[in-house]
Amino acid sequence: MHEWSLAEAVIATVIEESIKEGLEEITKIKIKIGELQQMDTEIFEFALNEIAKVQDVGLLLSEMRIEMETERAILKCGVCGKEWAFDETGLGEEEYEAVHFAPEVAHAYIRCPSCKSPDFEIVQGRGVLIDYIKGSGK
Amino acid sequence: METAMDPRLNIIDKRLAGIKRLIAVSGGKGGIGKSLTASVLALTLSKMGYRVGLLDLDLSAPSTHVILGIKDVYPEEEKGIIPPEVHHIKFMSIVYFTRDNPAPLRGIDISNAMLELLAVTRWGSLDFLIVDTPPGIGDATMDVIRWLRRAEFLVMTTPSKVALETVKKVIKMLTELNVPIIGVIENMKMEKSSWVKHDLKEFNVSILGEIDFDITIEGSIGDVNKLLESDFAAIIKELVLKSSGFDLKT
Ligand SMILES: Nc1ncnc2c1ncn2[C@@H]1O[C@H](COP(=O)(O)OP(=O)(O)O)[C@@H](O)[C@H]1O
Ligand SMILES: [Mg+2]
Ligand SMILES: [Zn+2]
């Protein structure tokens, strides 16, 4: 699953940032998940915990709490300025799957509801971001 | 840590860790044979027994699937994306997801889509990953340099003053950034001439070889066996074998 590869990326980032900041134990991370990415948050959280368990860089992750916030995907037309929500677009199943793999692919399937332009911007809710990492160090 | 972090940046190196060499086929202009060269190079190396992957990073105008006649395949999902193996080449392209729809992408979208592909594609172990790139020294080329940090460049040109002008800029930029250049291929030659070689003398790059304009090549597009039998492929094989930049054992 795609959720696993992004979970792996999140844990790698948590480890790298924590080392940089001199943290030894991570207590909490907050992740923002853009709706456009079409993530299964249950699988994602499970994957995060599983991957955190097997990391072996001496960082304490066993008490790490994971907070997730899903961000609604908003698109904005670059031609007429219309703003609309991704969940109003009604894509087919295959298209949803394609967008899940690479959210930019939305440009192949979505058009501005008011002027039909494919020249829109993803204002928010694109993909996975780590909002913050909390922990304690030396 | 105040600003939100993009986790994808930290996983690219790991995704590419099993790949011995990354070769980006580049050049300033469009229509000078980058995609054909990337495709034939991948085929040639694979025929020689190497484990090869081909990544099409021309996200606005992907073409290597057309050249290699790849259709009706779709990647598998297994903790990421496993590129399907076609003609013994692990093949990855945005076309799996966009199909034949135009996907008009602006610079930021190009970078994001490229990053996504790099973060989720699981190549496994390969001897070579050949990367086809779009024309220009824009977002895509800068991203290749930034994210495919071990990439070596193969630079295409044609015997055209217009093409060469931009190619020189590409070479200057790569040199300035200390990016390794395997060499330059002069493609689509219509007559004997040496001015391109001469013009490139001031740069510290090797000219790997010349490929004649071949009017029969269009008939081989989409057919791997015909491509492999073409004069184009014969020259690619010869220059790959003899150039020290490729450093292959026969
Ligand atoms: N040596 C050659 N002789 C004849 N046609 C060629 C040669 N090299 C490339 N072509 C053709 O030129 C066109 C552009 O090549 P392509 O590889 O798509 O260029 P690029 O990727 O640089 O835009 C294609 O139709 C290709 O088959
Ligand atoms: Mg091309
Ligand atoms: Zn519009």
Coordinates of C-alpha atoms and ligand atoms in Angstrom, one line a residue:
Chain A
M1 CA 0.0 0.0 0.0
H2 CA 0.9 3.6 -0.7
E3 CA 0.2 4.3 3.0
W4 CA 3.2 2.2 4.0
S5 CA 5.7 4.0 1.8
L6 CA 4.6 7.4 3.1
A7 CA 4.6 6.1 6.7
E8 CA 8.2 5.0 6.1
A9 CA 9.0 8.5 4.9
V10 CA 7.4 10.0 8.0
I11 CA 9.4 7.9 10.4
A12 CA 12.6 8.5 8.5
T13 CA 11.9 12.2 8.8
V14 CA 11.1 12.0 12.5
I15 CA 14.4 10.2 13.1
E16 CA 16.4 12.6 11.1
E17 CA 14.9 15.7 12.6
S18 CA 15.2 14.3 16.1
I19 CA 18.9 13.5 15.7
K20 CA 19.4 17.0 14.3
E21 CA 17.6 18.6 17.3
G22 CA 19.2 16.3 19.9
L23 CA 16.0 14.5 20.9
E24 CA 16.2 11.1 22.6
E25 CA 12.6 10.4 23.1
I26 CA 9.7 11.4 20.9
T27 CA 6.4 11.9 22.7
K28 CA 4.2 13.2 20.0
I29 CA 4.0 13.8 16.3
K30 CA 1.3 15.7 14.4
I31 CA 0.7 14.8 10.8
K32 CA -1.5 16.7 8.3
I33 CA -3.1 14.6 5.7
G34 CA -4.4 16.2 2.6
E35 CA -7.6 14.8 1.4
L36 CA -6.4 14.7 -2.2
Q37 CA -3.9 12.0 -1.3
Q38 CA -6.9 9.6 -0.5
M39 CA -5.1 8.0 2.4
D40 CA -6.6 5.2 4.5
T41 CA -5.8 6.8 7.9
E42 CA -6.3 3.5 9.8
I43 CA -3.8 1.7 7.6
F44 CA -1.5 4.7 7.8
E45 CA -1.5 4.9 11.6
F46 CA -1.0 1.1 11.8
A47 CA 2.0 1.4 9.4
L48 CA 3.5 4.3 11.4
N49 CA 3.4 2.3 14.6
E50 CA 4.8 -0.9 13.0
I51 CA 7.6 1.0 11.3
A52 CA 8.4 2.9 14.5
K53 CA 8.7 -0.4 16.4
V54 CA 11.4 -1.8 14.2
Q55 CA 13.6 1.3 13.8
D56 CA 17.0 0.8 15.5
V57 CA 18.7 4.1 15.8
G58 CA 18.4 4.3 19.6
L59 CA 15.6 6.8 19.5
L60 CA 12.7 6.1 21.9
L61 CA 9.5 6.0 19.9
S62 CA 7.5 3.5 22.1
E63 CA 5.6 6.3 23.8
M64 CA 5.0 8.3 20.7
R65 CA 1.5 9.5 20.2
I66 CA 0.3 10.2 16.7
E67 CA -2.2 13.0 16.0
M68 CA -3.6 13.2 12.5
E69 CA -5.6 16.0 11.0
T70 CA -7.2 15.6 7.6
E71 CA -7.2 18.7 5.6
R72 CA -9.9 19.3 3.1
A73 CA -8.7 19.6 -0.5
I74 CA -9.5 23.0 -2.0
L75 CA -8.8 23.8 -5.7
K76 CA -8.7 27.2 -7.3
C77 CA -9.0 28.0 -11.0
G78 CA -6.1 30.0 -12.3
V79 CA -8.2 31.4 -15.1
C80 CA -11.5 32.5 -13.5
G81 CA -10.6 32.4 -9.9
K82 CA -13.4 29.9 -8.9
E83 CA -12.6 27.9 -5.7
W84 CA -14.1 24.5 -5.1
A85 CA -13.7 21.4 -3.0
F86 CA -12.2 18.1 -4.3
D87 CA -15.1 16.2 -2.7
E88 CA -17.5 17.9 -5.0
T89 CA -15.9 16.6 -8.1
G90 CA -17.2 13.0 -8.2
L91 CA -14.4 11.1 -9.8
G92 CA -14.7 7.4 -10.8
E93 CA -13.0 4.7 -8.8
E94 CA -10.0 4.3 -11.1
E95 CA -9.4 8.0 -11.1
Y96 CA -9.5 8.2 -7.3
E97 CA -6.9 5.4 -7.3
A98 CA -4.7 7.3 -9.8
V99 CA -5.0 10.5 -7.7
H100 CA -4.1 8.5 -4.6
F101 CA -0.7 7.6 -6.2
A102 CA 0.1 11.1 -7.4
P103 CA -2.3 13.8 -6.4
E104 CA -1.2 16.1 -9.3
V105 CA -2.8 13.5 -11.6
A106 CA -6.0 15.3 -10.6
H107 CA -5.1 17.7 -13.4
A108 CA -5.8 14.9 -15.9
Y109 CA -9.4 14.3 -14.6
I110 CA -10.7 17.5 -13.0
R111 CA -11.8 20.7 -14.7
C112 CA -12.9 24.0 -13.3
P113 CA -16.7 23.7 -12.6
S114 CA -17.3 27.1 -13.9
C115 CA -15.0 27.7 -16.9
K116 CA -13.8 24.1 -17.6
S117 CA -10.1 25.0 -17.3
P118 CA -7.6 22.4 -16.2
D119 CA -5.3 25.2 -15.0
F120 CA -6.1 25.1 -11.3
E121 CA -4.0 25.2 -8.2
I122 CA -4.2 23.0 -5.2
V123 CA -4.7 25.6 -2.5
Q124 CA -4.7 23.1 0.4
G125 CA -5.1 19.5 1.2
R126 CA -2.5 18.0 -1.2
G127 CA -0.5 15.4 0.7
V128 CA 1.2 14.3 3.9
L129 CA 3.1 16.8 6.0
I130 CA 4.6 16.6 9.4
D131 CA 3.3 19.5 11.4
Y132 CA 5.5 19.1 14.4
I133 CA 7.6 16.6 16.5
K134 CA 7.6 16.8 20.3
G135 CA 10.0 15.1 22.5
S136 CA 12.8 15.4 25.1
G137 CA 16.5 15.3 24.8
K138 CA 19.7 15.8 26.7
Chain B
M1 CA 10.3 22.6 14.6
E2 CA 8.0 25.3 13.3
T3 CA 7.4 24.8 9.7
A4 CA 5.7 21.7 8.4
M5 CA 8.1 19.1 6.9
D6 CA 7.6 17.1 3.7
P7 CA 8.5 13.6 4.7
R8 CA 9.0 12.5 1.1
L9 CA 12.4 14.2 0.9
N10 CA 13.9 11.8 3.5
I11 CA 13.0 8.6 1.7
I12 CA 14.3 9.2 -1.8
D13 CA 17.9 8.1 -1.1
K14 CA 16.6 4.9 0.5
R15 CA 14.3 4.2 -2.5
L16 CA 17.3 4.6 -4.8
A17 CA 19.8 2.8 -2.6
G18 CA 19.7 -0.5 -4.5
I19 CA 20.6 1.2 -7.8
K20 CA 24.2 1.1 -8.8
R21 CA 24.1 3.9 -11.4
L22 CA 21.6 6.5 -12.4
I23 CA 21.9 8.0 -15.8
A24 CA 19.8 11.0 -16.8
V25 CA 19.4 11.6 -20.5
S26 CA 19.2 15.3 -21.0
G27 CA 19.7 18.1 -23.5
G28 CA 18.5 21.6 -24.0
K29 CA 15.9 21.2 -26.7
G30 CA 12.9 19.1 -27.5
G31 CA 12.9 16.7 -30.4
I32 CA 16.6 15.9 -30.4
G33 CA 16.2 12.2 -29.4
K34 CA 16.4 12.2 -25.6
S35 CA 13.5 9.8 -25.2
L36 CA 14.6 7.5 -28.1
T37 CA 18.1 7.4 -26.6
A38 CA 16.9 6.7 -23.1
S39 CA 14.7 3.9 -24.3
V40 CA 17.2 2.3 -26.6
L41 CA 19.9 2.6 -23.9
A42 CA 17.7 0.9 -21.4
L43 CA 17.0 -1.9 -23.9
T44 CA 20.6 -2.3 -24.9
L45 CA 21.9 -2.5 -21.3
S46 CA 19.2 -5.0 -20.5
K47 CA 20.1 -7.1 -23.5
M48 CA 23.7 -7.1 -22.3
G49 CA 22.5 -8.7 -19.1
Y50 CA 22.3 -5.8 -16.8
R51 CA 19.3 -5.2 -14.5
V52 CA 17.8 -2.0 -15.8
G53 CA 15.0 0.4 -14.9
L54 CA 13.6 3.2 -17.0
L55 CA 12.0 6.2 -15.3
D56 CA 10.1 8.7 -17.5
L57 CA 10.3 12.1 -15.9
D58 CA 9.0 14.0 -18.8
L59 CA 5.7 14.4 -16.9
S60 CA 4.0 16.7 -19.4
A61 CA 4.9 14.7 -22.5
P62 CA 5.9 11.2 -21.5
S63 CA 7.0 9.2 -24.6
T64 CA 9.1 6.3 -23.6
H65 CA 6.1 4.0 -23.3
V66 CA 5.2 4.8 -26.9
I67 CA 8.7 4.1 -28.1
L68 CA 8.9 0.8 -26.3
G69 CA 5.3 -0.2 -27.1
I70 CA 4.2 -0.4 -23.5
K71 CA 0.5 -0.6 -22.9
D72 CA -2.0 -2.3 -20.8
V73 CA 0.3 -2.7 -17.8
Y74 CA -0.3 -1.2 -14.4
P75 CA 2.1 -1.1 -11.4
E76 CA 1.5 -3.2 -8.4
E77 CA 0.9 -1.7 -4.9
E78 CA 3.1 -3.3 -2.3
K79 CA 4.2 -0.9 0.5
G80 CA 4.7 1.5 -2.3
I81 CA 4.6 1.1 -6.1
I82 CA 6.4 -1.8 -7.8
P83 CA 7.2 -0.8 -11.3
P84 CA 6.1 -3.5 -13.8
E85 CA 8.8 -5.3 -15.7
V86 CA 8.3 -4.9 -19.5
H87 CA 10.9 -6.3 -22.0
H88 CA 13.1 -7.0 -18.9
I89 CA 13.0 -3.4 -17.9
K90 CA 11.4 -2.1 -14.8
F91 CA 9.3 0.7 -16.2
M92 CA 7.8 3.7 -14.4
S93 CA 5.9 6.6 -15.9
I94 CA 3.1 9.0 -14.9
V95 CA 1.2 7.6 -17.9
Y96 CA 0.0 4.7 -15.7
F97 CA -2.0 7.3 -13.8
T98 CA -2.9 9.9 -16.4
R99 CA -3.4 7.4 -19.3
D100 CA -4.0 9.3 -22.5
N101 CA -5.4 12.4 -20.8
P102 CA -3.4 15.6 -21.0
A103 CA -2.3 16.6 -17.5
P104 CA -1.4 20.3 -17.7
L105 CA 1.1 20.7 -14.8
R106 CA 2.7 23.9 -13.6
G107 CA 6.2 23.9 -12.2
I108 CA 5.2 23.3 -8.6
D109 CA 3.0 20.4 -9.7
I110 CA 5.8 18.9 -11.8
S111 CA 8.1 19.0 -8.7
N112 CA 5.4 17.5 -6.5
A113 CA 4.5 14.7 -8.8
M114 CA 8.2 13.9 -9.4
L115 CA 8.8 13.8 -5.7
E116 CA 5.8 11.6 -5.2
L117 CA 7.0 9.1 -7.8
L118 CA 10.5 9.1 -6.3
A119 CA 9.2 8.6 -2.8
V120 CA 6.9 5.7 -3.5
T121 CA 8.5 3.7 -6.3
R122 CA 10.4 0.7 -5.1
W123 CA 13.0 -0.3 -7.7
G124 CA 14.7 -3.0 -5.7
S125 CA 18.2 -3.7 -6.9
L126 CA 19.3 -2.5 -10.4
D127 CA 22.6 -2.0 -12.2
F128 CA 21.2 1.0 -14.1
L129 CA 18.3 3.4 -13.8
I130 CA 17.9 5.3 -17.0
V131 CA 16.0 8.6 -16.5
D132 CA 14.3 10.3 -19.4
T133 CA 14.0 14.1 -18.8
P134 CA 12.1 16.9 -20.4
P135 CA 13.8 19.6 -22.4
G136 CA 15.3 22.7 -20.9
I137 CA 17.0 23.6 -17.6
G138 CA 13.7 24.2 -15.8
D139 CA 12.1 22.7 -12.8
A140 CA 12.4 19.1 -13.9
T141 CA 16.1 19.2 -14.6
M142 CA 16.8 21.1 -11.4
D143 CA 14.8 18.5 -9.5
V144 CA 16.7 15.7 -11.0
I145 CA 20.0 17.3 -9.9
R146 CA 18.6 18.0 -6.4
W147 CA 16.9 14.7 -5.7
L148 CA 18.8 12.2 -7.9
R149 CA 22.0 13.2 -6.3
R150 CA 24.1 10.4 -7.9
A151 CA 22.8 10.9 -11.4
E152 CA 25.3 11.1 -14.2
F153 CA 24.2 13.0 -17.3
L154 CA 24.2 11.9 -20.9
V155 CA 23.7 15.1 -23.0
M156 CA 22.1 15.0 -26.4
T157 CA 22.5 17.5 -29.2
T158 CA 21.9 17.7 -32.9
P159 CA 24.2 19.4 -35.5
S160 CA 22.1 22.6 -35.2
K161 CA 23.4 25.9 -34.0
V162 CA 20.1 26.4 -32.3
A163 CA 20.2 23.2 -30.3
L164 CA 23.9 23.6 -29.5
E165 CA 23.4 27.0 -28.0
T166 CA 21.2 25.6 -25.3
V167 CA 23.2 22.4 -24.9
K168 CA 26.2 24.5 -24.1
K169 CA 24.2 26.2 -21.3
V170 CA 23.2 22.8 -20.0
I171 CA 26.8 21.7 -19.9
K172 CA 27.9 24.9 -18.2
M173 CA 25.3 24.5 -15.6
L174 CA 26.1 20.8 -14.9
T175 CA 29.8 21.6 -14.7
E176 CA 29.2 24.5 -12.4
L177 CA 27.2 22.2 -10.1
N178 CA 29.8 19.5 -10.3
V179 CA 27.4 17.0 -11.8
P180 CA 29.2 14.2 -13.7
I181 CA 28.7 14.2 -17.4
I182 CA 29.2 10.9 -19.2
G183 CA 29.4 12.7 -22.5
V184 CA 27.6 14.2 -25.4
I185 CA 25.9 12.4 -28.3
E186 CA 25.4 14.2 -31.5
N187 CA 22.2 12.9 -33.0
M188 CA 20.4 13.2 -36.3
K189 CA 23.4 13.9 -38.4
M190 CA 22.5 14.5 -42.1
E191 CA 26.0 15.1 -43.4
K192 CA 29.6 14.8 -42.3
S193 CA 30.7 17.7 -40.2
S194 CA 32.9 18.4 -37.2
W195 CA 31.9 21.8 -36.1
V196 CA 29.9 20.5 -33.1
K197 CA 32.9 18.7 -31.8
H198 CA 35.0 21.7 -32.5
D199 CA 32.5 24.0 -30.7
L200 CA 32.4 21.8 -27.7
K201 CA 36.2 21.7 -27.3
E202 CA 36.2 24.5 -24.8
F203 CA 34.2 22.3 -22.4
N204 CA 35.7 19.5 -20.6
V205 CA 33.3 16.9 -22.0
S206 CA 33.8 13.9 -24.2
I207 CA 31.9 13.4 -27.4
L208 CA 30.8 9.8 -27.2
G209 CA 29.6 9.5 -30.8
E210 CA 27.5 10.5 -33.7
I211 CA 24.2 9.0 -34.8
D212 CA 23.0 9.5 -38.4
F213 CA 19.5 10.7 -39.2
D214 CA 17.7 7.4 -39.9
I215 CA 14.5 7.7 -41.9
T216 CA 13.5 4.2 -41.1
I217 CA 13.4 4.6 -37.3
E218 CA 9.8 5.7 -37.3
G219 CA 8.8 2.3 -38.5
S220 CA 10.5 0.8 -35.5
I221 CA 8.8 2.9 -32.8
G222 CA 6.7 0.7 -30.6
D223 CA 8.5 -2.5 -31.7
V224 CA 11.3 -3.5 -29.4
N225 CA 12.8 -6.1 -31.7
K226 CA 12.9 -3.7 -34.6
L227 CA 14.4 -1.0 -32.4
L228 CA 17.2 -3.4 -31.3
E229 CA 18.0 -4.2 -34.9
S230 CA 18.2 -0.6 -36.0
D231 CA 21.3 1.3 -36.8
F232 CA 20.5 3.6 -34.0
A233 CA 20.7 0.8 -31.5
A234 CA 23.9 -0.5 -33.0
I235 CA 25.6 2.9 -32.5
I236 CA 24.2 3.2 -29.0
K237 CA 25.7 -0.2 -28.1
E238 CA 29.0 0.6 -29.7
L239 CA 29.4 3.9 -27.9
V240 CA 28.2 2.5 -24.6
L241 CA 30.8 -0.2 -24.9
K242 CA 33.7 1.9 -26.0
S243 CA 33.2 5.0 -23.9
S244 CA 35.2 5.2 -20.7
G245 CA 32.3 7.1 -19.1
F246 CA 30.2 3.9 -19.1
D247 CA 33.1 1.8 -18.0
L248 CA 31.5 -1.5 -18.9
K249 CA 33.1 -4.9 -19.0
T250 CA 32.3 -6.8 -22.2
Ligands
LIG1 N1 18.7 9.6 -35.3 C1 17.4 9.8 -35.6 N2 17.0 9.6 -36.9 C2 15.7 9.8 -37.2 N3 14.7 10.1 -36.3 C3 15.1 10.3 -35.0 C4 16.5 10.1 -34.6 N4 16.6 10.3 -33.3 C5 15.3 10.6 -32.8 N5 14.4 10.6 -33.9 C6 13.0 10.8 -33.9 O1 12.8 12.2 -33.5 C7 11.6 12.4 -32.8 C8 12.0 13.1 -31.5 O2 12.8 12.2 -30.7 P1 12.6 12.1 -29.1 O3 13.4 11.0 -28.6 O4 11.1 12.0 -28.8 O5 13.2 13.5 -28.7 P2 13.2 14.3 -27.3 O6 12.9 13.3 -26.2 O7 14.5 14.9 -27.2 O8 12.1 15.3 -27.4 C9 11.0 11.0 -32.6 O9 10.0 10.8 -33.5 C10 12.2 10.1 -32.8 O10 11.8 8.8 -33.3
MG2 MG 11.3 13.3 -24.8
ZN3 ZN -12.3 28.6 -14.0

